[in-house]
Structure formats: structure tokens, C-alpha cells
């Protein structure tokens, strides 16, 4: 059954084939391992970061005002950098340029600091609430997103747990040491692998030397940057990935064996499939 949140008539290029509604390929822009798409809500249109690690779509406060999105209640956003006061918007239709429209109840907060660090004007963030009815194919070589309604992944794909965001089991390798756990698939993270600090200290003590800062929606946090020998996930070995060994944020929907986050740069030049309805993850 197609979710009532989906407004298919608003999506050009839809075709019905073999019982599956497919959405036309959506062209975006790649920068720093992150994928950006143009979208509109109300009379507002702008650039949005595609972020599977965000449970809820987020609108920049200035953009939300121009788009005439109404606030329903106050809330607090918790993430990298701590917590920030925000507002929850009334339900409204968010439409990807060249893609579908989905009714979302977005969070509204100031994204100016995030936009400044990225170096692009940022109207908002498309989260997993928008994507949850789709099988989404991210092409990090061509800078595109393709969507299919309903489960469409291969039976050989790796199992994926979906709480409010997607998770997959993976093994981090550093020299002769390795450790496995559950990793959030976070296409909005600009570091390839972000290891939860307790996991990193338990399995890779002392790893990572260069200090730095990570900018999140909620603020800035400190990082300890190094490099993993590899990350093994869904039958693939991703070698030589940059890593933060000092993440202190544990997502609200994380499991008991939370290990960290796999960010967009880990998939550079590759195609990944996140099958939300079928709860499967694979490389295409």
C-alpha cells in the first residue's frame, strides 16, 4: 500500500511497471562527499542536504519564513554539538525537483553555521522521514538519487534495521585489530566513519591524533581524526577511510551494540541502495 504521505501526482516522470511505481532519476550536486538536491515547500525553493542520519526533515528558519511554513510547537534538537531550541512545523508538502512530493512535519532551526561550513546556501535537510516509503539508490559517482516506492532490493542485500534512521552491521579494521557493531547510515556526515567514543576507546585505544571540530545542526563538537585500514560492510571492503575516533553522540534510536556512523564520503564513487520498506542495504 502506498503511504498517504506521498503525493504522486506532483512527481513528473512516474511510470507504473510490474506493480512498482518508480520515480524519475533526480539529479543533484556532490560536494565533499555529500549529496545536495533542490526542493520546494510552499512558495520557497532552495538547496537541501540529503541526510539519512536525520530522523526528521529540517528547514532553515529564514527559508521557512520565506516559504510561509507555520510553526506548530517548540522542540529541542539533539545531535552533534549538543542541543538546540527549534520548532516543529505544521505538516506541509516538500517536493524534490524532478521527484515526488511527501507531506512532512519538519523541524525549523537556524542552519547558517552548517551552511557556512559546507560552503553552500542551505535551505534545509531532507531526512529519513521523507525517504521512509522508498527504496533509495544514491549514486555518488554521478550525483543522483533514484527512488522506487516499496521494497526493491536484492535478496542478497545485507539486513538493515530502521528505527527512525537506518542501521547496518559493519566491521572496522585498524591494522591487526578489528571490531564489529551496528553503524548508522548517515549520508549527511562529512567524515567517512565516525566511531562512537566508548566503542573506539574499547577496541582502538589511542587511535586518531589530529584534533578538529565537527559542525552539526545542534552545534560544534571536538573530533580526533585518523584513518581506518578498512570498513567491511554489506560484502564490500572500503579501504583507507578517514575516521573520527571521538564521537560522543549516541542517536536516540541506536541499538545496544552501537558502534558509530558511516558518512557520505565512505561511498565516494559508489552506488548504494537503502531499501527502507524492505530493511535491506546493498551496493549497486
Coordinates of N, CA and C in Angstrom, one line a residue, residues 40-260:
X40 N 11.3 22.2 -3.0 CA 10.5 23.4 -2.7 C 9.4 22.9 -1.7
X41 N 9.0 23.9 -0.9 CA 7.9 23.8 0.0 C 7.2 25.1 0.1
X42 N 5.9 25.0 -0.2 CA 5.1 26.3 -0.3 C 5.7 27.1 -1.4
X43 N 5.9 28.4 -1.3 CA 6.5 29.3 -2.3 C 8.0 29.3 -2.2
X44 N 8.6 28.6 -1.3 CA 10.0 28.6 -1.2 C 10.7 27.5 -1.9
X45 N 11.9 27.8 -2.5 CA 12.7 26.8 -3.2 C 14.1 27.0 -2.9
X46 N 14.9 25.9 -2.7 CA 16.3 26.0 -2.4 C 17.0 24.7 -2.4
X47 N 18.3 24.8 -1.9 CA 19.2 23.6 -1.9 C 19.0 22.9 -0.5
X48 N 18.9 21.5 -0.6 CA 18.7 20.7 0.6 C 19.8 19.6 0.6
X49 N 20.3 19.4 1.8 CA 21.3 18.3 2.0 C 20.5 17.0 2.2
X50 N 20.9 15.9 1.5 CA 20.2 14.6 1.7 C 20.9 13.9 2.8
X51 N 20.2 13.7 3.9 CA 20.8 13.2 5.2 C 19.9 12.1 5.8
X52 N 20.4 10.8 5.5 CA 19.6 9.7 6.1 C 19.8 9.6 7.6
X53 N 20.8 10.3 8.2 CA 21.0 10.3 9.6 C 20.1 11.2 10.4
X54 N 19.4 12.1 9.6 CA 18.4 13.0 10.3 C 17.1 12.3 10.3
X55 N 16.5 12.0 11.5 CA 15.2 11.4 11.5 C 14.1 12.2 11.0
X56 N 14.2 13.5 11.1 CA 13.2 14.5 10.6 C 13.8 15.5 9.7
X57 N 13.1 15.8 8.6 CA 13.5 16.9 7.7 C 13.6 18.2 8.5
X58 N 14.6 19.0 8.1 CA 14.9 20.3 8.8 C 14.8 21.4 7.8
X59 N 14.2 22.5 8.2 CA 14.2 23.7 7.4 C 15.0 24.8 8.1
X60 N 15.8 25.6 7.3 CA 16.4 26.8 7.9 C 15.3 27.8 8.3
X61 N 15.5 28.5 9.4 CA 14.5 29.4 9.9 C 14.2 30.5 8.9
X62 N 15.2 31.1 8.3 CA 14.9 32.1 7.3 C 14.2 31.6 6.1
X63 N 14.6 30.4 5.6 CA 13.9 29.9 4.5 C 12.4 29.5 4.8
X64 N 12.2 29.0 6.0 CA 10.9 28.6 6.4 C 10.0 29.8 6.5
X65 N 10.5 31.0 6.9 CA 9.7 32.2 6.9 C 9.3 32.6 5.5
X66 N 10.3 32.5 4.5 CA 10.0 32.9 3.2 C 9.1 31.9 2.5
X67 N 9.1 30.7 2.9 CA 8.2 29.7 2.4 C 6.9 29.6 3.1
X68 N 6.7 30.5 4.0 CA 5.4 30.7 4.8 C 5.0 29.3 5.4
X69 N 6.0 28.6 6.0 CA 5.7 27.4 6.8 C 5.4 27.8 8.2
X70 N 4.3 27.3 8.7 CA 3.8 27.7 10.0 C 4.4 26.8 11.1
X71 N 4.7 27.4 12.2 CA 5.2 26.6 13.4 C 4.1 26.1 14.2
X72 N 4.2 24.9 14.7 CA 3.1 24.3 15.5 C 3.5 24.3 16.9
X73 N 4.7 24.0 17.3 CA 5.1 23.9 18.7 C 6.7 24.0 18.8
X74 N 7.1 24.3 20.0 CA 8.6 24.3 20.3 C 9.1 22.9 20.5
X75 N 10.4 22.7 20.2 CA 11.0 21.4 20.5 C 12.5 21.6 20.6
X76 N 13.2 20.6 21.0 CA 14.7 20.6 21.1 C 15.3 19.6 20.2
X77 N 16.3 20.0 19.4 CA 17.0 19.1 18.5 C 18.3 18.7 19.2
X78 N 18.5 17.4 19.3 CA 19.8 16.9 19.9 C 20.6 16.2 18.9
X79 N 21.9 16.5 18.8 CA 22.8 15.9 17.8 C 24.2 16.3 18.1
X80 N 25.0 16.2 17.0 CA 26.4 16.6 17.1 C 26.5 18.1 17.6
X81 N 27.2 18.3 18.7 CA 27.4 19.6 19.3 C 26.5 19.9 20.4
X82 N 25.5 19.0 20.8 CA 24.7 19.2 21.9 C 23.2 19.3 21.6
X83 N 22.5 20.3 22.1 CA 21.1 20.5 21.9 C 20.8 21.9 21.5
X84 N 19.7 22.1 20.7 CA 19.4 23.4 20.3 C 17.9 23.6 20.3
X85 N 17.4 24.7 20.7 CA 15.9 25.0 20.6 C 15.5 25.1 19.2
X86 N 14.4 24.5 18.8 CA 13.9 24.6 17.5 C 12.3 24.6 17.6
X87 N 11.7 24.5 16.4 CA 10.2 24.5 16.4 C 9.9 23.4 15.4
X88 N 8.7 22.8 15.7 CA 8.2 21.8 14.8 C 7.1 22.4 13.9
X89 N 7.2 22.3 12.6 CA 6.3 22.9 11.7 C 5.0 22.1 11.5
X90 N 4.0 22.8 11.1 CA 2.7 22.1 10.7 C 3.0 21.3 9.4
X91 N 2.3 20.2 9.2 CA 2.5 19.4 8.0 C 2.4 20.2 6.7
X92 N 3.4 19.9 5.8 CA 3.4 20.6 4.6 C 4.1 19.7 3.5
X93 N 3.8 20.0 2.3 CA 4.3 19.2 1.2 C 5.7 19.7 0.7
X94 N 6.7 18.8 0.8 CA 8.1 19.0 0.3 C 8.2 18.3 -1.0
X95 N 8.6 19.0 -2.0 CA 8.7 18.4 -3.4 C 10.2 18.4 -3.8
X96 N 10.8 17.3 -4.2 CA 12.1 17.3 -4.8 C 12.0 17.7 -6.2
X97 N 12.9 18.5 -6.7 CA 12.9 18.9 -8.1 C 13.1 17.7 -9.0
X98 N 12.1 17.4 -9.8 CA 12.2 16.2 -10.7 C 11.8 15.0 -9.9
X99 N 11.3 15.1 -8.7 CA 10.9 13.9 -8.0 C 9.6 14.1 -7.3
X100 N 9.3 13.2 -6.3 CA 8.0 13.2 -5.6 C 7.8 14.3 -4.6
X101 N 6.6 14.4 -4.2 CA 6.2 15.3 -3.0 C 5.8 14.4 -1.9
X102 N 6.3 14.7 -0.7 CA 5.9 14.0 0.5 C 5.5 15.0 1.6
X103 N 4.4 14.6 2.3 CA 4.0 15.5 3.4 C 4.8 15.2 4.6
X104 N 5.5 16.3 5.2 CA 6.4 16.1 6.3 C 6.0 17.1 7.4
X105 N 6.4 16.8 8.6 CA 6.3 17.8 9.7 C 7.8 18.1 10.1
X106 N 8.3 19.1 9.5 CA 9.7 19.4 9.6 C 10.1 20.1 10.9
X107 N 11.3 20.1 11.3 CA 11.8 20.9 12.3 C 12.3 22.2 11.7
X108 N 12.3 23.3 12.5 CA 12.8 24.6 12.0 C 13.8 25.1 12.9
X109 N 15.0 25.4 12.4 CA 16.1 26.0 13.2 C 17.0 26.7 12.3
X110 N 18.0 27.4 12.9 CA 19.0 28.2 12.1 C 20.1 27.3 11.6
X111 N 20.2 27.2 10.3 CA 21.2 26.3 9.6 C 22.4 27.2 9.1
X112 N 22.5 28.4 9.5 CA 23.5 29.3 8.9 C 24.9 28.8 9.2
X113 N 25.2 28.3 10.4 CA 26.6 27.7 10.7 C 26.9 26.5 9.9
X114 N 25.9 25.6 9.7 CA 26.1 24.4 8.9 C 26.4 24.8 7.4
X115 N 25.6 25.8 6.9 CA 25.8 26.2 5.5 C 27.1 26.9 5.3
X116 N 27.6 27.6 6.3 CA 28.9 28.3 6.2 C 30.0 27.3 6.1
X117 N 29.9 26.2 7.0 CA 31.0 25.2 7.0 C 31.0 24.4 5.7
X118 N 29.8 24.1 5.1 CA 29.7 23.4 3.9 C 30.1 24.3 2.7
X119 N 29.8 25.6 2.8 CA 30.1 26.5 1.7 C 29.1 26.5 0.6
X120 N 27.9 26.2 1.0 CA 26.7 26.3 0.0 C 25.5 26.9 0.8
X121 N 24.7 27.6 0.0 CA 23.4 28.1 0.7 C 22.6 26.9 1.0
X122 N 22.0 26.9 2.2 CA 21.3 25.7 2.6 C 19.9 26.1 3.1
X123 N 18.9 25.6 2.3 CA 17.5 25.9 2.7 C 17.0 24.9 3.7
X124 N 17.6 23.6 3.7 CA 17.1 22.6 4.6 C 17.8 21.3 4.5
X125 N 17.3 20.3 5.2 CA 17.9 19.0 5.2 C 16.8 18.0 4.9
X126 N 16.9 17.1 3.9 CA 15.9 16.1 3.7 C 16.3 14.9 4.5
X127 N 15.4 14.5 5.5 CA 15.7 13.4 6.4 C 15.1 12.1 6.0
X128 N 15.3 11.1 6.9 CA 14.7 9.8 6.7 C 13.2 9.7 6.8
X129 N 12.5 10.7 7.4 CA 11.1 10.8 7.4 C 10.6 10.9 5.9
X130 N 11.3 11.7 5.1 CA 10.9 11.9 3.7 C 11.1 10.6 2.9
X131 N 12.2 9.8 3.2 CA 12.6 8.7 2.4 C 12.0 7.4 2.8
X132 N 11.3 7.3 3.9 CA 11.0 6.0 4.6 C 10.0 5.1 3.8
X133 N 9.3 5.7 2.8 CA 8.5 4.8 2.0 C 9.2 4.3 0.7
X134 N 10.4 4.7 0.5 CA 11.1 4.4 -0.7 C 12.3 3.4 -0.6
X135 N 12.6 2.8 -1.7 CA 13.9 2.2 -1.9 C 14.7 3.3 -2.6
X136 N 15.8 3.7 -2.0 CA 16.6 4.9 -2.5 C 17.9 4.4 -3.0
X137 N 18.3 4.8 -4.2 CA 19.6 4.5 -4.8 C 20.4 5.8 -4.8
X138 N 21.5 5.9 -4.1 CA 22.4 7.0 -4.1 C 23.6 6.7 -5.0
X139 N 23.7 7.5 -6.0 CA 24.9 7.4 -6.9 C 25.9 8.4 -6.6
X140 N 27.0 8.1 -6.0 CA 28.0 9.0 -5.6 C 29.1 9.2 -6.6
X141 N 28.8 8.6 -7.8 CA 29.7 8.9 -8.9 C 29.1 9.9 -9.8
X142 N 27.7 9.8 -10.0 CA 27.0 10.7 -10.9 C 26.3 11.9 -10.2
X143 N 26.2 11.7 -8.9 CA 25.4 12.8 -8.1 C 23.9 12.7 -8.3
X144 N 23.4 11.5 -8.3 CA 21.9 11.4 -8.5 C 21.3 10.5 -7.3
X145 N 20.0 10.7 -7.2 CA 19.2 9.9 -6.3 C 18.0 9.3 -7.1
X146 N 17.8 8.0 -7.0 CA 16.7 7.3 -7.7 C 15.8 6.7 -6.6
X147 N 14.5 6.8 -6.8 CA 13.6 6.3 -5.8 C 12.6 5.4 -6.4
X148 N 12.3 4.3 -5.7 CA 11.2 3.4 -6.0 C 10.3 3.2 -4.8
X149 N 9.0 3.2 -5.0 CA 8.1 3.0 -3.9 C 8.0 1.5 -3.6
X150 N 8.2 1.2 -2.3 CA 8.1 -0.1 -1.8 C 9.5 -0.8 -1.9
X151 N 9.6 -2.1 -1.3 CA 10.8 -2.8 -1.3 C 11.2 -3.2 -2.7
X152 N 12.5 -3.0 -3.0 CA 13.0 -3.4 -4.4 C 14.5 -3.8 -4.4
X153 N 15.0 -4.2 -3.2 CA 16.4 -4.6 -3.2 C 16.6 -6.1 -3.4
X154 N 17.8 -6.5 -3.7 CA 18.2 -7.8 -3.9 C 18.1 -8.6 -2.6
X155 N 17.6 -9.9 -2.7 CA 17.6 -10.7 -1.5 C 19.0 -10.9 -0.9
X156 N 20.0 -10.7 -1.7 CA 21.4 -10.9 -1.1 C 21.9 -9.7 -0.4
X157 N 21.1 -8.6 -0.4 CA 21.4 -7.4 0.4 C 21.5 -7.6 1.9
X158 N 22.3 -6.8 2.5 CA 22.5 -7.0 4.0 C 21.3 -6.5 4.8
X159 N 21.0 -7.2 5.8 CA 19.9 -6.8 6.7 C 20.1 -5.4 7.2
X160 N 19.1 -4.6 7.3 CA 19.2 -3.2 7.8 C 18.1 -3.0 8.8
X161 N 18.5 -2.4 10.0 CA 17.5 -2.1 10.9 C 17.1 -0.6 10.7
X162 N 15.8 -0.3 10.7 CA 15.3 1.0 10.6 C 14.5 1.4 11.9
X163 N 15.1 2.3 12.7 CA 14.4 2.8 13.8 C 13.7 4.1 13.3
X164 N 14.4 5.2 13.6 CA 14.0 6.5 12.9 C 15.0 6.8 11.8
X165 N 16.1 6.1 11.8 CA 17.2 6.2 10.8 C 17.7 4.8 10.5
X166 N 18.4 4.6 9.4 CA 18.8 3.3 9.0 C 20.1 2.9 9.7
X167 N 20.3 1.6 10.0 CA 21.5 1.0 10.6 C 21.8 -0.3 9.9
X168 N 23.1 -0.6 9.9 CA 23.6 -1.8 9.3 C 24.8 -2.3 10.1
X169 N 25.1 -3.6 10.1 CA 26.3 -4.1 10.8 C 27.5 -4.0 9.9
X170 N 28.6 -3.6 10.5 CA 29.9 -3.4 9.8 C 31.0 -3.7 10.7
X171 N 32.2 -4.0 10.1 CA 33.4 -4.3 10.9 C 34.4 -3.2 10.6
X172 N 34.9 -2.5 11.6 CA 36.0 -1.5 11.5 C 37.3 -2.3 11.7
X173 N 38.3 -2.0 10.8 CA 39.6 -2.6 10.8 C 40.7 -1.5 10.9
X174 N 41.6 -1.7 11.9 CA 42.7 -0.8 12.1 C 43.9 -1.6 12.4
X175 N 44.8 -1.8 11.4 CA 45.9 -2.6 11.5 C 45.5 -4.1 11.7
X176 N 46.0 -4.7 12.8 CA 45.7 -6.1 13.1 C 44.4 -6.2 13.9
X177 N 43.8 -5.1 14.3 CA 42.7 -5.1 15.2 C 41.4 -4.9 14.4
X178 N 40.3 -5.5 14.8 CA 39.0 -5.3 14.1 C 37.9 -5.4 15.2
X179 N 36.8 -4.8 14.9 CA 35.7 -4.8 15.8 C 34.4 -4.5 15.0
X180 N 33.4 -5.3 15.4 CA 32.1 -5.2 14.7 C 31.0 -4.5 15.6
X181 N 30.1 -3.9 14.9 CA 29.0 -3.3 15.7 C 27.9 -2.8 14.7
X182 N 26.9 -2.1 15.2 CA 25.9 -1.6 14.4 C 26.2 -0.1 14.1
X183 N 26.2 0.3 12.8 CA 26.5 1.6 12.4 C 25.3 2.3 11.7
X184 N 25.1 3.5 12.1 CA 24.1 4.3 11.4 C 24.5 4.7 10.0
X185 N 23.7 4.6 9.0 CA 24.0 5.1 7.7 C 23.6 6.5 7.6
X186 N 24.6 7.4 7.6 CA 24.3 8.8 7.8 C 24.9 9.6 6.6
X187 N 24.2 9.7 5.5 CA 24.7 10.4 4.3 C 24.9 11.9 4.5
X188 N 24.5 12.4 5.6 CA 24.8 13.8 5.9 C 26.0 14.1 6.7
X189 N 26.7 13.0 7.1 CA 28.0 13.1 7.9 C 29.1 13.3 6.9
X190 N 30.0 14.3 7.1 CA 31.0 14.6 6.1 C 32.4 14.0 6.5
X191 N 32.4 13.0 7.4 CA 33.5 12.2 7.7 C 33.1 10.8 7.3
X192 N 34.0 10.0 6.7 CA 33.7 8.7 6.2 C 33.2 7.8 7.3
X193 N 33.9 7.7 8.4 CA 33.4 6.9 9.5 C 33.6 7.7 10.8
X194 N 32.5 7.7 11.6 CA 32.6 8.3 12.9 C 32.3 7.3 13.9
X195 N 33.4 7.0 14.7 CA 33.2 5.9 15.7 C 32.8 6.5 17.1
X196 N 31.8 5.9 17.6 CA 31.3 6.3 19.0 C 32.5 6.1 19.9
X197 N 32.7 7.2 20.7 CA 33.9 7.2 21.6 C 34.1 6.0 22.5
X198 N 33.0 5.5 23.2 CA 33.2 4.3 24.0 C 33.6 3.1 23.2
X199 N 33.1 2.9 22.0 CA 33.4 1.8 21.1 C 34.9 2.0 20.7
X200 N 35.3 3.2 20.3 CA 36.7 3.4 19.8 C 37.7 3.2 21.0
X201 N 37.4 3.7 22.2 CA 38.3 3.5 23.3 C 38.4 2.1 23.7
X202 N 37.3 1.3 23.5 CA 37.4 -0.1 23.9 C 38.2 -0.9 22.9
X203 N 38.0 -0.7 21.6 CA 38.7 -1.5 20.6 C 39.9 -0.9 20.0
X204 N 40.0 0.4 19.9 CA 41.1 1.1 19.3 C 41.7 2.2 20.1
X205 N 42.1 1.8 21.4 CA 42.6 2.9 22.3 C 43.8 3.7 21.7
X206 N 43.7 5.0 21.9 CA 44.8 5.9 21.4 C 44.8 6.2 19.9
X207 N 43.8 5.6 19.2 CA 43.8 5.9 17.7 C 43.3 7.3 17.4
X208 N 43.8 7.9 16.4 CA 43.5 9.2 16.0 C 44.3 10.2 16.7
X209 N 45.0 11.1 16.0 CA 45.9 12.1 16.6 C 45.5 13.5 16.4
X210 N 45.1 13.8 15.1 CA 44.8 15.2 14.8 C 43.5 15.6 15.4
X211 N 43.5 16.7 16.0 CA 42.2 17.3 16.6 C 41.5 18.1 15.6
X212 N 40.2 18.3 15.7 CA 39.5 19.1 14.8 C 38.1 19.4 15.4
X213 N 37.2 19.9 14.6 CA 35.9 20.2 15.0 C 34.9 19.7 14.0
X214 N 33.7 19.3 14.5 CA 32.7 18.8 13.7 C 31.5 19.7 13.8
X215 N 30.9 20.2 12.7 CA 29.7 21.1 12.8 C 28.5 20.2 12.6
X216 N 27.6 20.3 13.5 CA 26.3 19.6 13.4 C 25.2 20.7 13.5
X217 N 23.9 20.2 13.3 CA 22.8 21.1 13.4 C 22.7 21.7 14.8
X218 N 23.1 20.9 15.8 CA 23.0 21.4 17.2 C 24.2 22.2 17.7
X219 N 25.3 22.2 16.9 CA 26.4 23.0 17.3 C 27.7 22.3 16.9
X220 N 28.8 22.7 17.6 CA 30.2 22.1 17.2 C 30.7 21.2 18.3
X221 N 31.3 20.1 17.9 CA 31.9 19.2 18.9 C 33.3 18.9 18.4
X222 N 34.2 18.5 19.4 CA 35.6 18.2 19.1 C 35.7 16.8 18.5
X223 N 36.7 16.6 17.6 CA 37.0 15.4 17.0 C 38.4 14.9 17.2
X224 N 38.7 13.6 17.0 CA 40.0 13.1 17.0 C 40.2 12.3 15.7
X225 N 40.8 12.9 14.7 CA 40.8 12.4 13.4 C 42.0 11.5 13.1
X226 N 41.7 10.4 12.4 CA 42.7 9.4 12.0 C 42.2 8.7 10.7
X227 N 42.7 7.5 10.5 CA 42.3 6.8 9.3 C 42.1 5.3 9.7
X228 N 41.1 4.7 9.2 CA 40.9 3.2 9.4 C 41.6 2.5 8.3
X229 N 42.1 1.3 8.5 CA 42.6 0.5 7.5 C 41.5 0.1 6.5
X230 N 40.3 -0.2 7.0 CA 39.2 -0.6 6.2 C 37.9 -0.6 7.0
X231 N 36.8 -0.6 6.3 CA 35.5 -0.8 6.9 C 34.8 -1.9 6.0
X232 N 34.4 -3.0 6.6 CA 33.7 -4.1 5.9 C 32.2 -4.0 6.1
X233 N 31.5 -3.8 5.1 CA 30.0 -3.7 5.2 C 29.3 -4.2 3.9
X234 N 28.3 -4.9 4.1 CA 27.4 -5.5 3.0 C 28.3 -6.1 1.9
X235 N 29.3 -6.9 2.4 CA 30.1 -7.7 1.4 C 31.2 -6.9 0.7
X236 N 31.3 -5.6 1.1 CA 32.4 -4.8 0.5 C 33.4 -4.4 1.5
X237 N 34.6 -4.2 1.0 CA 35.7 -3.7 1.9 C 36.1 -2.3 1.4
X238 N 35.8 -1.3 2.2 CA 36.1 0.1 1.9 C 37.4 0.4 2.6
X239 N 38.5 0.7 1.8 CA 39.8 0.8 2.4 C 40.2 2.2 2.6
X240 N 41.1 2.5 3.6 CA 41.7 3.8 3.8 C 40.8 4.9 4.1
X241 N 39.7 4.7 4.9 CA 38.7 5.8 5.2 C 39.2 6.7 6.3
X242 N 38.9 8.0 6.1 CA 39.1 8.9 7.2 C 38.1 8.6 8.4
X243 N 38.5 8.8 9.6 CA 37.6 8.4 10.7 C 37.8 9.4 11.9
X244 N 36.7 9.7 12.6 CA 36.7 10.4 13.8 C 36.6 9.4 14.9
X245 N 37.5 9.3 15.8 CA 37.5 8.3 16.9 C 37.0 8.9 18.2
X246 N 36.3 10.0 18.2 CA 35.9 10.6 19.5 C 34.4 11.1 19.5
X247 N 33.5 10.4 18.7 CA 32.1 10.9 18.7 C 31.4 10.6 20.0
X248 N 30.9 11.6 20.7 CA 30.2 11.4 21.9 C 28.7 11.4 21.8
X249 N 28.2 11.4 20.6 CA 26.7 11.4 20.4 C 26.2 10.0 20.1
X250 N 25.3 9.6 20.9 CA 24.6 8.3 20.6 C 23.2 8.5 20.2
X251 N 22.8 8.3 18.9 CA 21.5 8.6 18.5 C 20.4 7.9 19.3
X252 N 19.3 8.6 19.4 CA 18.2 8.1 20.2 C 17.7 6.7 19.8
X253 N 17.8 6.4 18.5 CA 17.3 5.1 18.0 C 18.4 4.1 17.9
X254 N 19.6 4.4 18.4 CA 20.7 3.4 18.3 C 20.4 2.1 19.1
X255 N 21.0 1.0 18.6 CA 20.9 -0.2 19.3 C 21.9 -0.4 20.4
X256 N 21.8 -1.6 21.1 CA 22.7 -1.9 22.2 C 24.1 -2.0 21.8
X257 N 24.4 -2.4 20.6 CA 25.8 -2.5 20.1 C 26.2 -1.4 19.2
X258 N 25.8 -0.2 19.5 CA 26.1 0.9 18.6 C 27.6 1.1 18.5
X259 N 28.1 1.3 17.3 CA 29.5 1.5 17.1 C 29.8 2.8 16.5
X260 N 28.9 3.4 15.7 CA 29.2 4.7 15.1 C 28.4 5.0 13.9

